[in-house]
Short mmCIF file of C-alpha atoms in Angstrom, two decimals:
data_model
loop_
_atom_site.label_atom_id
_atom_site.label_comp_id
_atom_site.label_asym_id
_atom_site.label_seq_id
_atom_site.Cartn_x
_atom_site.Cartn_y
_atom_site.Cartn_z
CA MET A 1 21.14 9.71 16.53
CA LEU A 2 23.65 10.15 13.72
CA GLU A 3 21.63 7.89 11.42
CA THR A 4 18.50 9.92 12.15
CA VAL A 5 20.31 13.14 11.22
CA ARG A 6 21.63 11.56 8.02
CA TYR A 7 18.11 10.45 7.15
CA LEU A 8 16.60 13.89 7.77
CA ILE A 9 19.15 15.72 5.63
CA GLY A 10 18.86 13.14 2.87
CA SER A 11 22.39 11.72 2.92
CA ALA A 12 22.88 8.79 0.56
CA GLY A 13 23.08 5.34 2.08
CA PRO A 14 24.81 2.16 0.80
CA SER A 15 22.36 1.99 -2.11
CA GLY A 16 23.43 5.41 -3.32
CA TYR A 17 20.05 6.93 -2.47
CA GLY A 18 18.79 8.89 0.50
CA SER A 19 15.46 9.98 1.95
CA LYS A 20 15.25 12.85 -0.53
CA SER A 21 15.66 10.59 -3.58
CA THR A 22 12.58 10.35 -5.79
CA ALA A 23 10.98 7.36 -7.48
CA GLU A 24 12.01 8.69 -10.88
CA GLU A 25 15.65 8.86 -9.78
CA VAL A 26 15.63 5.37 -8.31
CA THR A 27 13.95 3.77 -11.35
CA GLU A 28 16.31 5.32 -13.90
CA ALA A 29 18.41 2.14 -13.71
CA CYS A 30 15.39 0.02 -14.74
CA ALA A 31 13.89 2.40 -17.28
CA ASP A 32 12.20 -0.32 -19.36
CA LEU A 33 9.46 -2.12 -17.43
CA ARG A 34 7.32 -3.06 -20.41
CA SER A 35 7.45 -6.72 -19.36
CA ILE A 36 5.99 -5.91 -15.92
CA THR A 37 2.33 -6.01 -14.88
CA ALA A 38 1.57 -4.31 -11.58
CA ILE A 39 -1.47 -4.02 -9.33
CA ILE A 40 -1.46 -0.96 -7.07
CA THR A 41 -4.16 -0.44 -4.47
CA GLY A 42 -4.91 3.10 -3.36
CA ALA A 43 -3.61 4.59 -6.61
CA THR A 44 -6.19 7.34 -6.98
CA SER A 45 -4.27 9.84 -4.87
CA GLY A 46 -1.14 10.48 -2.86
CA ILE A 47 1.77 8.10 -2.89
CA GLY A 48 -0.23 5.41 -4.73
CA ALA A 49 -0.89 7.79 -7.61
CA GLU A 50 2.78 8.73 -7.79
CA THR A 51 3.76 5.06 -7.81
CA ALA A 52 1.40 4.47 -10.72
CA ARG A 53 2.69 7.50 -12.63
CA VAL A 54 6.35 6.49 -12.35
CA LEU A 55 5.72 2.84 -13.20
CA ALA A 56 3.71 3.97 -16.24
CA LYS A 57 6.58 6.23 -17.26
CA ARG A 58 8.85 3.18 -17.20
CA GLY A 59 6.41 1.21 -19.36
CA ALA A 60 4.73 -1.11 -16.87
CA ARG A 61 1.16 -2.30 -17.49
CA LEU A 62 -0.98 -1.07 -14.57
CA ILE A 63 -4.08 -2.47 -12.94
CA LEU A 64 -5.75 0.18 -10.79
CA PRO A 65 -8.32 -1.25 -8.35
CA ALA A 66 -10.61 1.38 -6.84
CA ARG A 67 -13.77 1.81 -4.82
CA ASN A 68 -14.29 5.17 -6.53
CA LEU A 69 -14.15 4.33 -10.23
CA LYS A 70 -14.53 7.97 -11.26
CA ALA A 71 -11.39 8.89 -9.31
CA ALA A 72 -9.54 5.92 -10.83
CA GLU A 73 -10.52 6.94 -14.35
CA GLU A 74 -9.32 10.48 -13.60
CA THR A 75 -5.99 9.07 -12.41
CA LYS A 76 -5.77 7.00 -15.58
CA ALA A 77 -6.52 10.08 -17.70
CA ARG A 78 -3.82 12.13 -15.97
CA ILE A 79 -1.23 9.42 -16.52
CA THR A 80 -2.12 8.76 -20.15
CA SER A 81 -2.08 12.49 -20.89
CA GLU A 82 1.57 12.45 -19.79
CA PHE A 83 2.41 9.01 -21.19
CA PRO A 84 0.03 8.28 -24.10
CA THR A 85 1.24 4.71 -24.63
CA ALA A 86 0.61 3.67 -21.02
CA GLU A 87 -1.58 0.58 -20.63
CA ILE A 88 -3.89 1.03 -17.65
CA ILE A 89 -6.88 -1.07 -16.63
CA VAL A 90 -9.34 0.14 -13.99
CA LEU A 91 -11.30 -2.44 -11.99
CA PRO A 92 -13.69 -2.04 -9.04
CA LEU A 93 -12.45 -3.00 -5.57
CA ASP A 94 -13.62 -2.20 -2.05
CA LEU A 95 -10.98 -3.61 0.28
CA SER A 96 -13.33 -3.55 3.26
CA SER A 97 -15.57 -6.13 1.55
CA PHE A 98 -14.56 -9.77 1.18
CA SER A 99 -17.02 -10.26 -1.69
CA SER A 100 -15.58 -7.25 -3.53
CA VAL A 101 -12.02 -8.54 -3.10
CA ARG A 102 -13.04 -11.94 -4.44
CA SER A 103 -14.86 -10.32 -7.36
CA PHE A 104 -11.82 -8.20 -8.22
CA ALA A 105 -9.47 -11.19 -8.12
CA SER A 106 -11.84 -13.15 -10.35
CA ARG A 107 -12.06 -10.28 -12.85
CA PHE A 108 -8.31 -9.86 -12.94
CA LEU A 109 -7.57 -13.56 -13.37
CA SER A 110 -10.13 -13.74 -16.20
CA LEU A 111 -7.96 -11.25 -18.13
CA ARG A 112 -5.25 -13.94 -18.27
CA LEU A 113 -2.52 -11.39 -17.70
CA PRO A 114 0.76 -12.05 -15.89
CA LEU A 115 1.31 -10.50 -12.46
CA ASN A 116 4.79 -9.42 -11.44
CA LEU A 117 4.17 -6.75 -8.83
CA LEU A 118 1.50 -6.34 -6.16
CA ILE A 119 1.67 -3.13 -4.13
CA ASN A 120 -0.73 -3.22 -1.19
CA ASN A 121 -0.70 0.52 -0.62
CA ALA A 122 -4.29 1.59 0.16
CA GLY A 123 -4.87 2.72 3.72
CA LYS A 124 -7.72 3.96 5.90
CA PHE A 125 -7.67 5.84 9.19
CA SER A 126 -11.17 5.79 10.65
CA TYR A 127 -11.61 8.53 13.24
CA GLU A 128 -14.95 7.09 14.30
CA ARG A 129 -15.81 3.46 14.97
CA ALA A 130 -17.29 1.81 11.88
CA ILE A 131 -18.04 -1.80 11.00
CA SER A 132 -17.57 -3.40 7.59
CA GLU A 133 -20.30 -5.39 5.82
CA ASP A 134 -18.53 -8.50 7.09
CA GLY A 135 -18.88 -7.37 10.71
CA ILE A 136 -15.27 -6.27 11.28
CA GLU A 137 -13.86 -2.95 12.48
CA MET A 138 -13.37 -0.87 9.33
CA THR A 139 -9.71 0.15 9.70
CA PHE A 140 -8.60 -3.44 10.25
CA ALA A 141 -10.89 -4.75 7.52
CA THR A 142 -9.51 -2.30 4.95
CA ASN A 143 -5.84 -2.04 5.84
CA TYR A 144 -5.17 -5.66 6.68
CA LEU A 145 -7.88 -8.23 5.94
CA GLY A 146 -8.69 -6.91 2.47
CA HIS A 147 -5.04 -6.93 1.45
CA PHE A 148 -4.47 -10.31 3.10
CA LEU A 149 -7.28 -11.88 1.07
CA LEU A 150 -6.23 -10.10 -2.11
CA THR A 151 -2.68 -11.39 -1.77
CA LYS A 152 -3.87 -14.92 -1.03
CA LEU A 153 -6.12 -14.99 -4.10
CA LEU A 154 -3.40 -13.67 -6.42
CA LEU A 155 -0.39 -15.50 -5.01
CA ASN A 156 -0.55 -18.52 -7.30
CA LYS A 157 -0.69 -16.22 -10.32
CA MET A 158 2.41 -14.38 -9.08
CA VAL A 159 4.31 -17.63 -8.49
CA GLU A 160 3.26 -18.89 -11.92
CA THR A 161 4.31 -15.64 -13.63
CA ALA A 162 7.71 -15.67 -11.94
CA ARG A 163 8.28 -19.28 -12.97
CA GLU A 164 7.27 -18.74 -16.60
CA THR A 165 9.06 -15.42 -17.14
CA CYS A 166 12.09 -15.96 -14.87
CA ILE A 167 11.40 -12.44 -13.53
CA GLN A 168 11.28 -12.27 -9.74
CA GLY A 169 7.87 -11.28 -8.44
CA ARG A 170 7.47 -8.77 -5.67
CA ILE A 171 4.76 -8.07 -3.10
CA VAL A 172 5.01 -4.80 -1.20
CA ASN A 173 2.93 -4.27 1.94
CA VAL A 174 2.85 -0.63 2.96
CA SER A 175 2.85 -0.45 6.74
CA SER A 176 3.93 2.30 9.13
CA SER A 177 6.34 2.74 12.00
CA ILE A 178 3.22 3.37 14.07
CA HIS A 179 2.81 -0.42 14.21
CA GLY A 180 5.17 -0.33 17.19
CA TRP A 181 2.70 1.78 19.16
CA PHE A 182 0.51 -1.24 19.89
CA SER A 183 1.25 -3.86 22.51
CA GLY A 184 -1.00 -6.55 23.84
CA ASP A 185 -3.32 -9.17 22.38
CA CYS A 186 -4.26 -8.01 18.87
CA ILE A 187 -7.13 -10.46 18.43
CA HIS A 188 -8.68 -9.63 21.78
CA TYR A 189 -8.39 -5.90 21.12
CA LEU A 190 -9.95 -6.30 17.69
CA HIS A 191 -12.85 -8.21 19.27
CA LEU A 192 -13.38 -5.42 21.81
CA ILE A 193 -13.43 -2.54 19.34
CA THR A 194 -15.49 -4.45 16.79
CA ASN A 195 -18.16 -5.21 19.39
CA ASN A 196 -18.03 -1.72 20.95
CA LYS A 197 -16.92 -3.04 24.34
CA ILE A 198 -14.30 -0.32 24.85
CA ALA A 199 -13.93 3.27 23.71
CA PHE A 200 -12.67 3.50 20.14
CA ASP A 201 -9.10 4.80 19.82
CA ALA A 202 -8.47 5.62 16.16
CA THR A 203 -4.68 5.69 16.46
CA ARG A 204 -4.52 2.37 18.31
CA ALA A 205 -6.87 0.76 15.79
CA TYR A 206 -4.66 1.99 12.96
CA ALA A 207 -1.54 0.70 14.75
CA VAL A 208 -3.10 -2.77 15.10
CA SER A 209 -3.85 -2.90 11.36
CA LYS A 210 -0.28 -1.89 10.52
CA LEU A 211 1.18 -4.41 12.95
CA ALA A 212 -0.90 -7.07 11.21
CA ASN A 213 0.65 -5.98 7.88
CA VAL A 214 4.11 -6.55 9.34
CA LEU A 215 3.24 -9.96 10.79
CA HIS A 216 1.61 -11.00 7.52
CA THR A 217 4.77 -10.04 5.62
CA ARG A 218 7.04 -12.03 7.93
CA GLU A 219 4.90 -15.17 7.72
CA LEU A 220 4.41 -14.90 3.97
CA ALA A 221 8.16 -14.50 3.44
CA GLU A 222 8.74 -17.80 5.26
CA ARG A 223 6.06 -19.59 3.24
CA LEU A 224 7.42 -18.30 -0.05
CA LYS A 225 10.85 -19.54 0.98
CA ASP A 226 9.46 -22.99 1.79
CA MET A 227 7.70 -23.01 -1.61
CA GLU A 228 10.98 -22.07 -3.31
CA ALA A 229 8.96 -19.46 -5.18
CA ASN A 230 10.75 -16.73 -7.10
CA VAL A 231 8.65 -14.11 -5.31
CA VAL A 232 9.76 -11.82 -2.50
CA VAL A 233 7.60 -9.87 -0.08
CA ASN A 234 8.65 -6.68 1.67
CA CYS A 235 6.99 -4.46 4.24
CA VAL A 236 7.85 -0.77 4.14
CA HIS A 237 7.36 2.37 6.19
CA PRO A 238 7.21 4.98 3.41
CA GLY A 239 8.22 7.86 5.64
CA ILE A 240 6.09 10.65 7.04
CA VAL A 241 4.23 12.50 4.33
CA ARG A 242 0.98 14.40 4.13
CA THR A 243 -1.55 12.49 2.05
CA ARG A 244 -5.35 12.20 1.92
CA LEU A 245 -5.12 9.83 4.92
CA THR A 246 -5.43 12.97 7.06
CA ARG A 247 -8.36 14.40 5.11
CA ASP A 248 -10.87 13.85 7.93
CA ARG A 249 -8.82 16.10 10.20
CA GLU A 250 -8.13 19.01 7.87
CA GLY A 251 -8.05 22.30 9.73
CA PHE A 252 -5.84 24.83 11.44
CA LEU A 253 -4.08 22.44 13.83
CA THR A 254 -3.32 19.84 11.14
CA ASP A 255 -2.18 22.56 8.74
CA MET A 256 0.12 24.10 11.37
CA VAL A 257 1.72 20.77 12.33
CA PHE A 258 2.49 19.89 8.73
CA PHE A 259 3.76 23.41 7.99
CA LEU A 260 6.20 23.35 10.91
CA ALA A 261 7.42 19.85 10.00
CA SER A 262 7.44 20.39 6.24
CA LYS A 263 11.22 20.67 5.95
CA LEU A 264 11.64 17.27 7.59
CA LEU A 265 8.82 15.40 5.86
CA LYS A 266 9.05 13.62 2.55
CA THR A 267 7.28 14.84 -0.53
CA ILE A 268 5.06 12.33 -2.30
CA PRO A 269 7.61 11.74 -5.14
CA GLN A 270 10.29 11.01 -2.52
CA VAL A 271 8.15 8.44 -0.69
CA LYS A 272 8.00 5.86 -3.45
CA GLN A 273 11.73 5.33 -3.72
CA ASN A 274 11.25 2.87 -0.81
CA PHE A 275 9.47 0.41 -3.11
#
């Protein structure tokens, strides 16, 4: 209980930072990231966009994958208007499509750039049952399978970059504490909702995808250790913050809930200090 209170009021922890600390504050100690190349999914809005902005401020080269290229170019324009020397590359990516993920990875690798940081941030909360072009429930396809395949295709490049530069690589999988809301057989449940054999529960489907992110992180951490790779993988719950993830449920009730909780929720700049 005491730890929860300390978290809510923003008390500093052992690191010297608390829940109210911002990404800019946390990255002041590593203000020069010009040697870092980062890929950030879901960077066209919300916490992904703030992550991109702060990393650009510190000098990192950014790769912004996006399904909506217009939105990605607008994000790039906003960042470069604030930081004119920022190097930002926009590439197409639809995480719900295996072919799109493979195409993105191929395009990126053809640039022959290093890769130090992969932030798997993009998320989808489908309120209605939908199926991806590969025949998989859309929330799971986007939040987990797309990021799983993306990480797999880029892992060798990350290991190679870490070895050649002696800079530790980092993979960040953005999950949610809601992953603990699911219990049971994940694979069987996924089969049922994909094939419309049970009523679709949007929250449970989202929880399954976030649980898969956690399990992926744990297994990948063990494999990286066995490989003796200078790459670490972390899974984070960024805190509770209002982003475009709730855009399909905008309205009086959603507005009222977030208004009443606003003093306890994180702002978008405060979220990214977790990374």
